[in-house]
Tab-separated table of C-alpha atoms in Angstrom:
chain	number	residue	atom	x	y	z
G	1	UNK	CA	116.692	129.711	118.846
G	2	UNK	CA	117.740	126.661	116.659
G	3	UNK	CA	120.212	127.765	114.704
G	4	UNK	CA	120.523	127.471	111.541
G	5	UNK	CA	124.195	127.802	110.073
G	6	UNK	CA	124.154	124.550	108.581
G	7	UNK	CA	128.646	125.320	109.269
G	8	UNK	CA	128.235	124.391	112.506
G	9	UNK	CA	126.185	121.306	112.324
G	10	UNK	CA	128.000	118.457	113.532
G	11	UNK	CA	127.370	116.027	111.036
G	12	UNK	CA	126.741	113.232	114.032
G	13	UNK	CA	124.385	110.911	115.441
G	14	UNK	CA	121.579	111.883	117.736
G	15	UNK	CA	121.807	108.788	119.769
G	16	UNK	CA	123.104	109.309	123.581
G	17	UNK	CA	124.685	106.563	124.211
G	18	UNK	CA	123.467	104.730	127.418
G	19	UNK	CA	125.490	104.240	130.019
G	20	UNK	CA	126.176	100.316	131.619
G	21	UNK	CA	126.050	98.816	135.345
G	22	UNK	CA	129.112	98.168	136.724
G	23	UNK	CA	127.253	94.274	137.014
G	24	UNK	CA	125.918	93.728	133.767
G	25	UNK	CA	130.146	95.106	132.481
G	26	UNK	CA	131.457	92.525	134.510
G	27	UNK	CA	128.804	89.906	133.417
G	28	UNK	CA	129.541	90.857	130.120
G	29	UNK	CA	132.899	90.559	130.265
G	30	UNK	CA	132.543	87.566	131.428
G	31	UNK	CA	130.458	86.257	128.532
G	32	UNK	CA	132.640	87.642	126.284
G	33	UNK	CA	135.485	85.931	127.129
G	34	UNK	CA	132.929	82.577	127.758
G	35	UNK	CA	132.209	83.108	123.836
G	36	UNK	CA	135.602	83.365	122.534
G	37	UNK	CA	136.852	79.641	124.499
G	38	UNK	CA	134.785	78.474	123.177
G	39	UNK	CA	135.571	79.441	119.308
G	40	UNK	CA	138.901	78.061	119.996
G	41	UNK	CA	138.504	74.799	118.002
G	42	UNK	CA	140.878	71.718	116.520
G	43	UNK	CA	142.575	71.684	112.598
G	44	UNK	CA	140.527	70.965	110.334
G	45	UNK	CA	137.150	71.277	112.053
G	46	UNK	CA	134.349	73.507	110.923
G	47	UNK	CA	134.191	77.016	112.686
G	48	UNK	CA	131.424	78.124	114.583
G	49	UNK	CA	129.971	81.617	113.546
G	50	UNK	CA	129.900	83.363	116.883
G	51	UNK	CA	126.435	84.680	118.337
G	52	UNK	CA	127.111	88.337	118.037
G	53	UNK	CA	128.381	87.647	114.417
G	54	UNK	CA	125.161	85.423	112.999
G	55	UNK	CA	122.952	88.964	114.923
G	56	UNK	CA	124.775	91.669	112.924
G	57	UNK	CA	124.265	89.296	110.130
G	58	UNK	CA	120.302	88.727	110.161
G	59	UNK	CA	119.819	91.887	112.079
G	60	UNK	CA	120.804	95.106	109.822
G	61	UNK	CA	121.617	98.192	112.403
G	62	UNK	CA	119.784	100.614	113.704
G	63	UNK	CA	120.271	103.701	112.142
G	64	UNK	CA	119.948	106.973	113.123
G	65	UNK	CA	119.400	110.618	111.286
G	66	UNK	CA	122.314	112.636	111.217
G	67	UNK	CA	122.048	116.327	112.881
G	68	UNK	CA	121.826	118.362	109.554
G	69	UNK	CA	119.482	116.085	108.061
G	70	UNK	CA	117.114	116.533	110.346
G	71	UNK	CA	117.897	120.639	110.095
G	72	UNK	CA	117.130	119.625	106.795
G	73	UNK	CA	113.469	118.945	106.896
G	74	UNK	CA	111.998	120.716	109.997
G	75	UNK	CA	111.076	123.559	107.028
G	76	UNK	CA	107.750	124.749	110.015
G	77	UNK	CA	111.208	126.907	111.708
G	78	UNK	CA	111.551	128.710	108.453
G	79	UNK	CA	108.422	131.362	110.026
G	80	UNK	CA	106.663	133.569	106.489
G	81	UNK	CA	107.416	136.732	107.431
G	82	UNK	CA	103.842	138.685	108.397
G	83	UNK	CA	105.113	142.007	107.089
G	84	UNK	CA	107.524	144.043	104.846
G	85	UNK	CA	109.670	144.981	107.627
G	86	UNK	CA	110.386	141.514	108.739
G	87	UNK	CA	110.355	140.363	105.300
G	88	UNK	CA	113.043	142.910	103.863
G	89	UNK	CA	116.161	141.291	106.223
G	90	UNK	CA	115.912	138.338	104.649
G	91	UNK	CA	117.967	138.057	100.703
G	92	UNK	CA	115.392	135.335	99.811
G	93	UNK	CA	111.722	137.366	100.280
G	94	UNK	CA	113.770	141.318	98.804
G	95	UNK	CA	114.333	138.833	95.306
G	96	UNK	CA	110.672	136.827	95.067
G	97	UNK	CA	109.461	140.637	96.720
G	98	UNK	CA	112.095	142.172	92.919
G	99	UNK	CA	110.657	138.923	90.725
G	100	UNK	CA	107.099	140.148	91.499
G	101	UNK	CA	106.924	143.258	90.788
G	102	UNK	CA	109.314	143.055	87.811
G	103	UNK	CA	106.236	140.551	86.211
G	104	UNK	CA	103.650	143.396	87.486
G	105	UNK	CA	105.482	145.784	85.352
G	106	UNK	CA	105.845	143.646	82.680
G	107	UNK	CA	102.690	142.573	82.453
G	108	UNK	CA	101.952	145.904	81.531
G	109	UNK	CA	99.064	147.001	85.027
G	110	UNK	CA	100.396	149.953	86.646
G	111	UNK	CA	100.705	153.591	85.792
G	112	UNK	CA	102.203	156.321	87.646
G	113	UNK	CA	99.985	159.912	88.046
G	114	UNK	CA	99.028	162.156	90.719
G	115	UNK	CA	97.296	161.585	93.714
G	116	UNK	CA	93.120	161.461	93.002
G	117	UNK	CA	91.292	164.546	94.700
G	118	UNK	CA	87.432	162.459	94.174
G	119	UNK	CA	89.004	159.027	93.898
G	120	UNK	CA	89.503	156.684	97.278
G	121	UNK	CA	93.013	155.390	96.851
G	122	UNK	CA	93.244	151.810	98.021
G	123	UNK	CA	96.467	150.186	99.953
G	124	UNK	CA	98.185	147.045	98.831
G	125	UNK	CA	99.745	144.418	100.586
G	126	UNK	CA	102.371	141.889	100.763
G	127	UNK	CA	101.705	138.111	100.750
G	128	UNK	CA	104.771	136.188	101.340
G	129	UNK	CA	104.041	131.977	101.258
G	130	UNK	CA	107.279	129.200	101.505
G	131	UNK	CA	106.148	126.859	98.280
G	132	UNK	CA	107.016	123.315	99.105
G	133	UNK	CA	108.013	119.828	97.447
G	134	UNK	CA	106.553	116.099	97.731
G	135	UNK	CA	109.465	115.644	99.865
G	136	UNK	CA	108.697	118.826	101.736
G	137	UNK	CA	112.306	120.369	100.636
G	138	UNK	CA	112.112	124.142	99.613
G	139	UNK	CA	111.089	124.845	96.298
G	140	UNK	CA	110.973	128.486	95.788
G	141	UNK	CA	109.621	131.749	98.165
G	142	UNK	CA	106.345	133.088	96.810
G	143	UNK	CA	105.879	137.307	97.365
G	144	UNK	CA	102.161	138.228	96.465
G	145	UNK	CA	101.071	141.889	96.719
G	146	UNK	CA	97.493	142.311	97.139
G	147	UNK	CA	95.083	145.027	97.061
G	148	UNK	CA	93.110	145.716	99.989
G	149	UNK	CA	90.099	144.908	98.104
G	150	UNK	CA	87.711	144.450	101.653
G	151	UNK	CA	87.537	148.781	101.368
G	152	UNK	CA	86.634	148.427	97.955
G	153	UNK	CA	82.979	150.033	97.422
G	154	UNK	CA	80.658	148.218	95.396
G	155	UNK	CA	79.107	149.618	92.396
G	156	UNK	CA	82.207	152.910	92.404
G	157	UNK	CA	84.140	150.799	92.752
G	158	UNK	CA	83.059	147.466	91.409
G	159	UNK	CA	79.783	146.118	89.624
G	160	UNK	CA	80.112	142.815	89.008
G	161	UNK	CA	82.346	139.848	90.726
G	162	UNK	CA	80.833	136.910	89.825
G	163	UNK	CA	83.040	134.230	87.769
G	164	UNK	CA	82.538	130.655	87.099
G	165	UNK	CA	84.462	127.953	88.294
G	166	UNK	CA	84.833	123.893	86.587
G	167	UNK	CA	83.374	121.368	88.527
G	168	UNK	CA	85.383	118.726	90.205
G	169	UNK	CA	82.880	116.562	88.331
G	170	UNK	CA	83.929	118.212	84.155
G	171	UNK	CA	87.020	117.359	85.237
G	172	UNK	CA	86.678	113.912	86.371
G	173	UNK	CA	84.583	112.657	83.388
G	174	UNK	CA	86.886	114.011	81.198
G	175	UNK	CA	89.735	112.301	82.182
G	176	UNK	CA	87.715	109.227	81.984
G	177	UNK	CA	87.430	110.117	78.777
G	178	UNK	CA	90.464	110.900	78.157
G	179	UNK	CA	91.199	107.477	79.242
G	180	UNK	CA	88.745	105.613	77.303
G	181	UNK	CA	90.725	107.262	73.875
G	182	UNK	CA	93.849	107.117	74.936
G	183	UNK	CA	94.494	110.983	74.557
G	184	UNK	CA	96.796	112.892	75.950
G	185	UNK	CA	96.362	115.343	78.568
G	186	UNK	CA	98.090	118.832	78.839
G	187	UNK	CA	97.746	120.447	82.541
G	188	UNK	CA	99.494	124.216	81.831
G	189	UNK	CA	99.456	127.090	83.993
G	190	UNK	CA	100.102	130.643	83.345
G	191	UNK	CA	101.824	132.399	85.710
G	192	UNK	CA	99.701	135.477	87.589
G	193	UNK	CA	96.743	134.751	86.211
G	194	UNK	CA	94.682	137.233	87.488
G	195	UNK	CA	96.953	140.196	86.135
G	196	UNK	CA	96.480	139.922	82.834
G	197	UNK	CA	92.429	141.264	83.286
G	198	UNK	CA	91.703	143.336	82.173
G	199	UNK	CA	89.449	146.285	84.520
G	200	UNK	CA	86.674	148.796	83.475
G	201	UNK	CA	86.925	150.609	86.968
G	202	UNK	CA	88.715	153.689	87.622
G	203	UNK	CA	91.247	152.149	90.496
G	204	UNK	CA	94.117	153.177	92.185
G	205	UNK	CA	96.606	152.101	94.810
G	206	UNK	CA	99.472	152.932	96.833
G	207	UNK	CA	103.203	152.318	95.633
G	208	UNK	CA	103.338	148.646	98.015
G	209	UNK	CA	106.427	149.279	100.569
G	210	UNK	CA	109.779	149.462	99.465
G	211	UNK	CA	109.026	149.799	94.800
G	212	UNK	CA	107.915	152.903	95.977
G	213	UNK	CA	109.869	155.274	92.966
G	214	UNK	CA	112.044	158.556	94.825
G	215	UNK	CA	110.645	162.081	94.189
G	216	UNK	CA	107.201	160.646	93.608
G	217	UNK	CA	106.223	159.547	96.968
G	218	UNK	CA	103.015	161.968	96.566
G	219	UNK	CA	101.715	159.954	93.664
G	220	UNK	CA	99.669	156.140	93.733
G	221	UNK	CA	99.216	153.937	90.437
G	222	UNK	CA	96.456	153.890	88.829
G	223	UNK	CA	95.014	150.292	87.101
G	224	UNK	CA	95.459	149.572	84.175
G	225	UNK	CA	94.475	145.241	84.490
G	226	UNK	CA	93.222	143.593	87.660
G	227	UNK	CA	95.694	142.800	90.403
G	228	UNK	CA	94.692	140.165	93.378
G	229	UNK	CA	92.881	141.479	95.813
G	230	UNK	CA	90.707	142.821	93.615
G	231	UNK	CA	86.905	141.877	93.673
G	232	UNK	CA	86.789	142.062	90.613
G	233	UNK	CA	89.670	140.451	89.363
G	234	UNK	CA	88.777	136.797	89.355
G	235	UNK	CA	86.146	138.547	86.775
G	236	UNK	CA	87.753	140.208	84.643
G	237	UNK	CA	90.661	137.391	83.684
G	238	UNK	CA	87.733	135.222	82.632
G	239	UNK	CA	86.553	137.693	80.647
G	240	UNK	CA	90.194	137.359	79.196
G	241	UNK	CA	90.491	133.975	79.095
G	242	UNK	CA	87.089	133.614	77.193
G	243	UNK	CA	87.866	136.077	74.554
G	244	UNK	CA	90.824	134.350	74.277
G	245	UNK	CA	89.206	131.172	73.967
G	246	UNK	CA	86.524	131.988	71.190
G	247	UNK	CA	88.940	133.745	69.383
G	248	UNK	CA	91.047	130.761	67.965
G	249	UNK	CA	87.707	128.509	67.728
G	250	UNK	CA	86.666	126.673	70.486
G	251	UNK	CA	83.479	126.337	71.335
G	252	UNK	CA	81.981	127.313	74.918
G	253	UNK	CA	79.703	124.424	76.903
G	254	UNK	CA	76.732	125.905	78.087
G	255	UNK	CA	76.170	123.330	80.576
G	256	UNK	CA	79.978	124.103	81.794
G	257	UNK	CA	80.506	128.062	81.389
G	258	UNK	CA	84.092	126.658	81.751
G	259	UNK	CA	84.299	123.716	79.215
G	260	UNK	CA	85.629	124.825	76.075
G	261	UNK	CA	85.562	121.807	73.249
G	262	UNK	CA	87.700	122.327	69.565
G	263	UNK	CA	86.922	119.266	67.409
G	264	UNK	CA	89.433	118.419	64.591
G	265	UNK	CA	87.937	114.513	64.499
G	266	UNK	CA	84.462	113.741	62.445
G	267	UNK	CA	84.237	110.680	63.610
G	268	UNK	CA	82.749	109.530	65.981
G	269	UNK	CA	83.248	107.878	69.505
G	270	UNK	CA	81.447	105.539	71.678
G	271	UNK	CA	82.490	104.113	75.472
G	272	UNK	CA	82.780	101.054	76.067
G	273	UNK	CA	79.595	101.618	78.950
G	274	UNK	CA	76.982	103.257	77.133
G	275	UNK	CA	74.790	103.124	80.175
G	276	UNK	CA	76.218	106.130	83.566
G	277	UNK	CA	73.540	104.148	86.090
G	278	UNK	CA	73.868	105.430	88.937
G	279	UNK	CA	72.657	103.805	92.890
G	280	UNK	CA	71.875	105.354	96.120
G	281	UNK	CA	72.822	103.329	98.761
G	282	UNK	CA	71.613	104.510	102.424
G	283	UNK	CA	69.346	106.090	104.343
G	284	UNK	CA	69.350	106.845	108.288
G	285	UNK	CA	67.449	104.101	110.031
G	286	UNK	CA	65.284	106.221	112.942
G	287	UNK	CA	65.096	109.552	111.584
G	288	UNK	CA	62.342	110.787	109.694
G	289	UNK	CA	64.470	112.189	106.717
G	290	UNK	CA	66.360	109.907	104.323
G	291	UNK	CA	69.556	110.835	103.355
G	292	UNK	CA	70.140	110.567	98.890
G	293	UNK	CA	73.641	109.691	97.110
G	294	UNK	CA	74.652	108.650	93.920
G	295	UNK	CA	77.395	107.399	92.113
G	296	UNK	CA	77.764	107.603	88.074
G	297	UNK	CA	80.523	105.771	86.562
G	298	UNK	CA	81.856	106.070	83.065
G	299	UNK	CA	83.620	102.040	82.181
G	300	UNK	CA	85.147	101.308	85.661
G	301	UNK	CA	85.490	104.329	86.844
G	302	UNK	CA	83.647	106.234	89.220
G	303	UNK	CA	83.211	110.318	88.136
G	304	UNK	CA	80.743	111.454	90.056
G	305	UNK	CA	78.770	111.166	93.359
G	306	UNK	CA	77.423	113.272	96.365
G	307	UNK	CA	75.855	112.328	99.679
G	308	UNK	CA	72.535	114.210	101.045
G	309	UNK	CA	70.145	114.491	103.620
G	310	UNK	CA	66.340	115.232	101.652
G	311	UNK	CA	65.382	118.472	102.324
G	312	UNK	CA	62.530	117.555	103.371
G	313	UNK	CA	59.542	114.737	105.738
G	314	UNK	CA	59.231	111.940	103.675
G	315	UNK	CA	55.699	109.900	104.490
G	316	UNK	CA	56.704	106.662	103.131
G	317	UNK	CA	59.709	105.621	101.804
G	318	UNK	CA	58.038	104.984	98.163
G	319	UNK	CA	58.063	109.196	98.504
G	320	UNK	CA	61.571	108.704	99.808
G	321	UNK	CA	62.848	106.685	96.718
G	322	UNK	CA	61.124	109.178	94.442
G	323	UNK	CA	62.906	112.257	95.930
G	324	UNK	CA	66.064	110.348	95.705
G	325	UNK	CA	65.540	108.786	91.564
G	326	UNK	CA	64.106	113.145	90.571
G	327	UNK	CA	67.862	114.253	92.233
G	328	UNK	CA	69.402	111.603	91.029
G	329	UNK	CA	67.538	111.811	86.822
G	330	UNK	CA	68.972	115.874	88.142
G	331	UNK	CA	72.555	114.805	88.146
G	332	UNK	CA	72.147	112.485	85.239
G	333	UNK	CA	70.875	114.868	83.102
G	334	UNK	CA	73.163	117.326	83.320
G	335	UNK	CA	75.764	115.084	82.842
G	336	UNK	CA	74.175	113.805	79.637
G	337	UNK	CA	75.229	117.378	78.121
G	338	UNK	CA	77.926	117.709	79.057
G	339	UNK	CA	79.234	114.676	77.542
G	340	UNK	CA	77.143	115.018	74.777
G	341	UNK	CA	79.154	118.755	74.577
G	342	UNK	CA	82.389	116.510	74.615
G	343	UNK	CA	80.700	114.202	71.297
G	344	UNK	CA	79.626	111.644	73.405
G	345	UNK	CA	76.512	111.619	72.658
G	346	UNK	CA	73.619	109.324	74.270
G	347	UNK	CA	71.102	108.203	72.862
G	348	UNK	CA	69.090	105.715	74.444
G	349	UNK	CA	68.340	106.806	77.610
G	350	UNK	CA	69.736	106.551	81.157
G	351	UNK	CA	69.459	103.341	83.289
G	352	UNK	CA	68.194	103.864	86.686
G	353	UNK	CA	67.397	101.089	88.797
G	354	UNK	CA	65.024	101.089	91.518
G	355	UNK	CA	63.571	98.884	94.832
G	356	UNK	CA	60.417	100.664	94.973
G	357	UNK	CA	57.748	99.241	93.537
G	358	UNK	CA	55.536	102.012	94.355
G	359	UNK	CA	58.084	104.579	93.556
G	360	UNK	CA	58.346	103.601	89.419
G	361	UNK	CA	54.335	103.818	89.600
G	362	UNK	CA	54.607	107.356	90.712
G	363	UNK	CA	56.748	108.015	87.887
G	364	UNK	CA	55.112	106.299	84.636
G	365	UNK	CA	51.149	107.002	86.397
G	366	UNK	CA	50.411	110.529	87.169
G	367	UNK	CA	48.453	109.508	90.081
G	368	UNK	CA	46.844	112.084	92.824
G	369	UNK	CA	45.733	109.521	95.743
G	370	UNK	CA	46.824	110.443	99.973
G	371	UNK	CA	49.894	109.423	99.939
G	372	UNK	CA	51.438	111.565	96.368
G	373	UNK	CA	49.051	114.657	96.269
G	374	UNK	CA	51.386	116.766	99.431
G	375	UNK	CA	55.072	115.938	96.845
G	376	UNK	CA	56.664	119.083	95.801
G	377	UNK	CA	56.006	120.116	92.210
G	378	UNK	CA	59.547	120.215	91.807
G	379	UNK	CA	60.216	116.026	92.473
G	380	UNK	CA	57.765	115.645	89.394
G	381	UNK	CA	60.495	116.931	86.929
G	382	UNK	CA	61.401	112.901	86.672
G	383	UNK	CA	57.959	112.195	84.921
G	384	UNK	CA	59.428	114.615	82.174
G	385	UNK	CA	62.883	113.182	81.522
G	386	UNK	CA	61.175	110.065	81.732
G	387	UNK	CA	58.638	111.145	78.517
G	388	UNK	CA	61.184	112.258	76.915
G	389	UNK	CA	63.566	109.722	77.266
G	390	UNK	CA	66.041	110.600	79.329
G	391	UNK	CA	66.101	109.147	82.061
G	392	UNK	CA	64.253	105.450	82.344
G	393	UNK	CA	63.608	104.181	85.842
G	394	UNK	CA	63.658	99.964	86.367
G	395	UNK	CA	63.489	97.735	88.924
G	396	UNK	CA	66.106	95.977	91.182
G	397	UNK	CA	66.185	93.699	94.170
G	398	UNK	CA	67.153	95.160	97.298
G	399	UNK	CA	71.216	94.510	98.188
G	400	UNK	CA	69.928	92.208	101.451
G	401	UNK	CA	69.530	88.958	98.453
G	402	UNK	CA	72.821	88.806	98.103
G	403	UNK	CA	73.554	90.871	95.387
G	404	UNK	CA	73.694	95.012	95.078
G	405	UNK	CA	72.874	95.715	91.624
G	406	UNK	CA	73.231	98.770	90.572
G	407	UNK	CA	69.730	101.123	92.064
G	408	UNK	CA	68.274	103.412	93.447
G	409	UNK	CA	67.793	103.005	97.203
G	410	UNK	CA	66.880	104.122	100.396
G	411	UNK	CA	66.994	100.960	102.667
G	412	UNK	CA	70.658	101.387	104.694
G	413	UNK	CA	73.342	98.684	104.068
G	414	UNK	CA	76.150	98.395	106.485
G	415	UNK	CA	80.087	98.626	104.991
G	416	UNK	CA	80.928	94.715	104.964
G	417	UNK	CA	77.940	93.841	103.611
G	418	UNK	CA	78.299	96.502	100.478
G	419	UNK	CA	82.553	95.250	99.951
G	420	UNK	CA	81.104	90.997	100.180
G	421	UNK	CA	78.597	91.033	98.018
G	422	UNK	CA	79.209	93.912	95.233
G	423	UNK	CA	79.307	93.040	91.874
G	424	UNK	CA	82.434	93.309	90.200
């Protein structure tokens, strides 16, 4: 066991000097005497710097961490308690639990009531976590009271559990537009967010360990709001925050339910790069399944990308290119709608470059012959997008010609070729 008592930690170097053999000590003494003899010079002659001083001036001294500094950075030794019995022995965790209970009671999350006879009571548990700063130092000790949601019965204790989560593509697109427009971005956090969601079901939980009401040990807690660990907690919080935004004049995006927009200026805005080009760059050579991938950029920054093996076996390179272009088209249409909700409507079609003329011909001409009649109908949505003016496929040269254009291709490109020949 480590001794973490700071008063007992001596601020001393952890380096242990190595013992020098007697013969080496004698040789070092002779060399030192010779150096002192040579350093004695005639008056007026320039003084020569001993080699030892030259080394000290040119080479910085070797330093080591003190024991106390090492102990301060060894936060991994400070284990987080796994149960209440262990946590109650430490003052920091007791304070963390008191803060959690205070937050729950302030939020009016539950009320003390008699134990029901016709309802199951859900248990609760304490979870402990040590939050660290970027440098590894301790930020705070957090105790969270969670319900044992695994014991909930579907249809009785909960019905719907789905809650939307923001896509990273949406967040990156918003940041890219804000950077181009020089907008200010504010990041905010709701403390104990799930405790603010209202629930419709009648749910009872046990009193938490360490905070059982005296004289009411047999009573339980009826929840008025959601508690961490419940199946419906994420959905309850989303419903609450959704109502908050809608009541204050925000508009929810139809393409991204976690994106809320409120326009305060009527002037139109434009992007530096009006085209959100895409490119498919990779293919696994020697395999039947091609790998489709794409990247979308706003200005000079890429904000959306993907790489995935195709679900179907392509019987020709034209079919593989066509399937890859269809997947890119789906993402492009969704991004166009997201950007339109953000006030960045794109009037011209999104250009997708392709290095296969046959795939482009399949898009423009609804031909059905032996090499295309078997293609799944879902990939033909690319034709409809082209007809509506949302997508435009153009031909580009292959990467082996000396340059890599922003294009759609399933040809394999080596990393060195990509880095050396990519256009700025």
